[in-house]
């Protein structure tokens, strides 16, 4: 049980609402973007993040978004002294929507692990990697406020439904080890555990790119994520 608890904590910290869970999120939110607005198209990139997880040594996460012809692939992997994990999601994108096609994940702790796969027929909502991309793309285009948050629905690595609320604040500039960037901040709240929330700063022009993230439980920071490197593919850095 301890092994499962730790794996879930690591996965949640990395991928979103304990979260990305957090996100994980068909069109992820109940609110729809203004039809007159055009959402940012995906752009390939590779980024690295420093993960600080309370009670564990720091870890490096590598995050890649790549085009595979008719669909996109989002991949995250991490390792610490005794644990490793990876998630991959294939999804299609049209002008305003994202559709999950295939999701894979694997985790190991002290050399013992599990792996999971969700096919398109298993995915009634977005998997959490595709949801992360979709949420970042919509941030700032929906009227989701702290007093009137939007719904976020997605499935976790086992295909179980998750439900969060989220709201966005005005864009601001933030400093991370990779540089200074404009950010769209999104706050996600676990509907079943309102004492837990996740704040994510997304880059407004690179869907899926996380600048920083912080997960709190009962007012105490549990996880902190910051971007340390950013390598855009086929374009200039923002």
Short mmCIF file of C-alpha atoms in Angstrom, two decimals:
data_model
loop_
_atom_site.label_atom_id
_atom_site.label_comp_id
_atom_site.label_asym_id
_atom_site.label_seq_id
_atom_site.Cartn_x
_atom_site.Cartn_y
_atom_site.Cartn_z
CA UNK A 1 0.00 0.00 0.00
CA UNK A 2 2.91 2.33 0.73
CA UNK A 3 4.30 1.62 -2.75
CA UNK A 4 0.97 2.48 -4.38
CA UNK A 5 0.63 5.62 -2.27
CA UNK A 6 4.09 6.87 -3.22
CA UNK A 7 3.58 6.13 -6.89
CA UNK A 8 0.29 7.97 -6.88
CA UNK A 9 1.90 10.94 -5.12
CA UNK A 10 4.75 11.11 -7.60
CA UNK A 11 2.44 10.78 -10.59
CA UNK A 12 0.03 13.33 -9.23
CA UNK A 13 2.76 15.81 -8.51
CA UNK A 14 4.18 15.53 -11.95
CA UNK A 15 1.15 15.36 -14.07
CA UNK A 16 -1.18 17.58 -12.65
CA UNK A 17 -3.79 17.70 -10.08
CA UNK A 18 -2.66 15.07 -7.84
CA UNK A 19 -3.90 16.31 -9.43
CA UNK A 20 -3.01 16.65 -13.37
CA UNK A 21 -4.84 14.76 -12.77
CA UNK A 22 -4.96 18.08 -12.71
CA UNK A 23 -5.72 18.27 -15.23
CA UNK A 24 -5.85 15.32 -16.72
CA UNK A 25 -9.57 17.16 -18.50
CA UNK A 26 -13.21 16.33 -23.90
CA UNK A 27 -13.18 19.52 -24.09
CA UNK A 28 -11.92 19.76 -20.68
CA UNK A 29 -14.10 22.42 -19.25
CA UNK A 30 -17.80 23.12 -19.14
CA UNK A 31 -17.30 26.61 -20.49
CA UNK A 32 -16.47 26.97 -24.17
CA UNK A 33 -14.06 29.49 -25.66
CA UNK A 34 -15.40 32.48 -27.52
CA UNK A 35 -16.20 31.23 -31.04
CA UNK A 36 -14.60 34.38 -32.44
CA UNK A 37 -11.27 33.47 -30.85
CA UNK A 38 -8.77 31.14 -32.44
CA UNK A 39 -6.88 28.93 -29.99
CA UNK A 40 -3.13 28.55 -30.36
CA UNK A 41 -2.14 25.63 -32.61
CA UNK A 42 0.28 23.07 -31.14
CA UNK A 43 4.01 23.57 -31.61
CA UNK A 44 6.65 20.91 -30.99
CA UNK A 45 9.05 21.46 -28.08
CA UNK A 46 11.15 19.81 -25.43
CA UNK A 47 11.40 21.18 -21.90
CA UNK A 48 12.98 20.13 -18.64
CA UNK A 49 11.54 20.81 -15.20
CA UNK A 50 12.93 20.56 -11.68
CA UNK A 51 10.52 18.73 -9.41
CA UNK A 52 10.70 19.39 -5.67
CA UNK A 53 8.56 16.90 -3.80
CA UNK A 54 8.36 17.20 -0.02
CA UNK A 55 10.18 14.30 1.61
CA UNK A 56 11.91 13.20 -1.61
CA UNK A 57 15.09 14.21 -3.43
CA UNK A 58 14.65 16.63 -6.34
CA UNK A 59 13.95 15.07 -9.73
CA UNK A 60 14.25 16.17 -13.36
CA UNK A 61 11.24 15.79 -15.64
CA UNK A 62 11.63 15.81 -19.41
CA UNK A 63 8.53 16.92 -21.31
CA UNK A 64 8.27 16.53 -25.09
CA UNK A 65 5.49 17.49 -27.49
CA UNK A 66 6.00 16.19 -31.03
CA UNK A 67 4.00 15.91 -34.23
CA UNK A 68 3.38 12.46 -35.68
CA UNK A 69 1.52 13.38 -38.85
CA UNK A 70 -2.21 13.20 -38.14
CA UNK A 71 -1.77 13.37 -34.36
CA UNK A 72 0.47 14.69 -31.57
CA UNK A 73 2.47 12.89 -28.91
CA UNK A 74 3.00 14.31 -25.42
CA UNK A 75 5.53 12.51 -23.25
CA UNK A 76 6.76 13.10 -19.68
CA UNK A 77 9.35 11.06 -17.82
CA UNK A 78 11.13 11.45 -14.49
CA UNK A 79 13.48 9.65 -12.17
CA UNK A 80 14.65 9.96 -8.58
CA UNK A 81 16.94 7.70 -6.57
CA UNK A 82 14.41 4.88 -6.14
CA UNK A 83 11.58 5.68 -8.52
CA UNK A 84 10.95 6.20 -12.24
CA UNK A 85 7.89 7.06 -14.26
CA UNK A 86 6.70 7.89 -17.76
CA UNK A 87 3.45 8.95 -19.39
CA UNK A 88 2.69 9.21 -23.11
CA UNK A 89 -0.46 10.42 -24.81
CA UNK A 90 -1.37 10.44 -28.48
CA UNK A 91 -4.15 12.86 -29.37
CA UNK A 92 -5.62 14.70 -32.34
CA UNK A 93 -6.29 18.43 -32.45
CA UNK A 94 -8.66 20.52 -34.52
CA UNK A 95 -9.36 24.23 -34.29
CA UNK A 96 -10.93 24.25 -30.82
CA UNK A 97 -10.96 20.66 -29.51
CA UNK A 98 -8.60 17.88 -28.45
CA UNK A 99 -9.34 14.14 -28.72
CA UNK A 100 -7.42 11.38 -26.92
CA UNK A 101 -6.36 8.40 -29.02
CA UNK A 102 -3.98 6.35 -26.86
CA UNK A 103 -2.45 6.71 -23.41
CA UNK A 104 0.39 4.73 -21.81
CA UNK A 105 2.04 5.06 -18.41
CA UNK A 106 4.54 3.12 -16.34
CA UNK A 107 5.93 3.58 -12.83
CA UNK A 108 8.44 1.72 -10.72
CA UNK A 109 9.51 2.06 -7.10
CA UNK A 110 12.45 0.11 -5.68
CA UNK A 111 12.46 -1.83 -8.96
CA UNK A 112 8.82 -2.90 -8.66
CA UNK A 113 6.26 -1.24 -10.91
CA UNK A 114 3.11 -1.24 -12.97
CA UNK A 115 2.13 -0.14 -16.44
CA UNK A 116 -1.20 1.01 -17.85
CA UNK A 117 -2.70 1.55 -21.29
CA UNK A 118 -5.93 3.24 -22.30
CA UNK A 119 -7.16 2.88 -25.88
CA UNK A 120 -9.49 5.31 -27.61
CA UNK A 121 -12.52 3.20 -26.64
CA UNK A 122 -11.49 3.48 -22.97
CA UNK A 123 -11.26 7.27 -23.07
CA UNK A 124 -14.64 8.94 -22.59
CA UNK A 125 -12.76 12.07 -21.49
CA UNK A 126 -9.24 13.24 -22.16
CA UNK A 127 -6.36 11.47 -20.49
CA UNK A 128 -4.34 13.75 -18.25
CA UNK A 129 -1.51 14.43 -20.68
CA UNK A 130 -3.91 15.47 -23.43
CA UNK A 131 -5.92 17.39 -20.84
CA UNK A 132 -2.85 19.32 -19.75
CA UNK A 133 -2.31 20.41 -23.34
CA UNK A 134 -6.00 21.26 -23.81
CA UNK A 135 -6.29 23.24 -20.58
CA UNK A 136 -3.20 25.30 -21.32
CA UNK A 137 -4.60 26.09 -24.76
CA UNK A 138 -7.90 27.32 -23.33
CA UNK A 139 -6.51 29.28 -20.41
CA UNK A 140 -7.48 32.92 -20.78
CA UNK A 141 -10.14 32.23 -23.44
CA UNK A 142 -12.88 31.09 -21.07
CA UNK A 143 -14.69 33.12 -18.43
CA UNK A 144 -13.61 31.00 -15.47
CA UNK A 145 -13.22 33.04 -12.29
CA UNK A 146 -12.66 32.23 -8.63
CA UNK A 147 -16.31 33.04 -7.87
CA UNK A 148 -17.57 31.14 -10.95
CA UNK A 149 -15.05 28.40 -11.76
CA UNK A 150 -15.32 26.02 -14.69
CA UNK A 151 -15.49 22.23 -14.52
CA UNK A 152 -12.63 20.01 -15.60
CA UNK A 153 -13.27 16.31 -16.22
CA UNK A 154 -10.67 13.73 -17.26
CA UNK A 155 -9.49 10.21 -16.55
CA UNK A 156 -6.49 9.16 -14.49
CA UNK A 157 -3.88 6.57 -15.50
CA UNK A 158 -6.30 3.74 -14.65
CA UNK A 159 -9.18 5.26 -16.62
CA UNK A 160 -11.08 6.45 -13.53
CA UNK A 161 -13.05 9.67 -13.81
CA UNK A 162 -11.69 12.76 -12.05
CA UNK A 163 -13.47 16.07 -11.51
CA UNK A 164 -11.87 19.42 -10.72
CA UNK A 165 -12.85 23.07 -10.81
CA UNK A 166 -10.56 25.71 -12.25
CA UNK A 167 -10.24 29.42 -12.75
CA UNK A 168 -7.70 31.69 -14.42
CA UNK A 169 -6.21 35.03 -13.43
CA UNK A 170 -4.84 37.86 -15.52
CA UNK A 171 -1.55 37.13 -17.36
CA UNK A 172 1.63 38.21 -15.59
CA UNK A 173 5.39 37.90 -16.00
CA UNK A 174 7.22 35.21 -14.00
CA UNK A 175 10.86 34.28 -13.53
CA UNK A 176 11.99 30.64 -13.69
CA UNK A 177 15.47 29.15 -14.14
CA UNK A 178 14.90 28.98 -17.93
CA UNK A 179 14.18 32.73 -18.13
CA UNK A 180 11.44 35.35 -17.79
CA UNK A 181 8.14 34.68 -19.54
CA UNK A 182 4.57 35.88 -19.76
CA UNK A 183 2.31 33.37 -18.00
CA UNK A 184 -1.34 32.40 -17.82
CA UNK A 185 -2.02 31.16 -14.28
CA UNK A 186 -4.64 28.47 -13.73
CA UNK A 187 -5.76 27.24 -10.30
CA UNK A 188 -7.31 23.77 -10.05
CA UNK A 189 -9.32 22.64 -7.04
CA UNK A 190 -10.14 19.01 -6.20
CA UNK A 191 -13.94 18.94 -5.90
CA UNK A 192 -13.85 16.06 -3.40
CA UNK A 193 -10.94 17.53 -1.43
CA UNK A 194 -11.28 21.32 -1.53
CA UNK A 195 -8.32 21.79 0.82
CA UNK A 196 -6.08 20.74 -2.06
CA UNK A 197 -5.31 22.85 -5.10
CA UNK A 198 -2.80 23.15 -7.88
CA UNK A 199 -1.56 26.36 -9.49
CA UNK A 200 0.00 26.09 -12.94
CA UNK A 201 1.62 28.83 -14.99
CA UNK A 202 1.35 28.09 -18.70
CA UNK A 203 3.08 29.87 -21.56
CA UNK A 204 0.28 31.49 -23.65
CA UNK A 205 1.93 30.78 -27.03
CA UNK A 206 3.15 27.20 -26.51
CA UNK A 207 0.24 24.87 -25.64
CA UNK A 208 1.23 22.29 -23.05
CA UNK A 209 4.35 24.14 -21.89
CA UNK A 210 4.47 24.52 -18.10
CA UNK A 211 6.51 27.40 -16.71
CA UNK A 212 5.91 26.48 -13.08
CA UNK A 213 3.42 24.63 -10.90
CA UNK A 214 2.74 24.29 -7.19
CA UNK A 215 0.53 21.75 -5.42
CA UNK A 216 -0.75 22.60 -1.94
CA UNK A 217 -2.55 20.52 0.66
CA UNK A 218 -4.14 22.16 3.70
CA UNK A 219 -2.23 25.34 2.91
CA UNK A 220 1.15 23.60 2.83
CA UNK A 221 3.21 23.22 -0.33
CA UNK A 222 3.70 19.59 -1.26
CA UNK A 223 5.19 19.90 -4.72
CA UNK A 224 6.93 22.60 -6.71
CA UNK A 225 7.76 22.39 -10.42
CA UNK A 226 9.86 24.92 -12.38
CA UNK A 227 11.06 24.95 -15.99
CA UNK A 228 14.84 24.82 -16.20
CA UNK A 229 15.34 24.37 -19.97
CA UNK A 230 13.26 25.06 -23.07
CA UNK A 231 14.13 23.88 -26.56
CA UNK A 232 11.53 24.79 -29.20
CA UNK A 233 11.65 22.75 -32.39
CA UNK A 234 11.57 24.56 -35.73
CA UNK A 235 10.90 28.00 -34.22
CA UNK A 236 12.45 30.76 -32.19
CA UNK A 237 12.25 30.63 -28.40
CA UNK A 238 9.57 32.88 -26.89
#
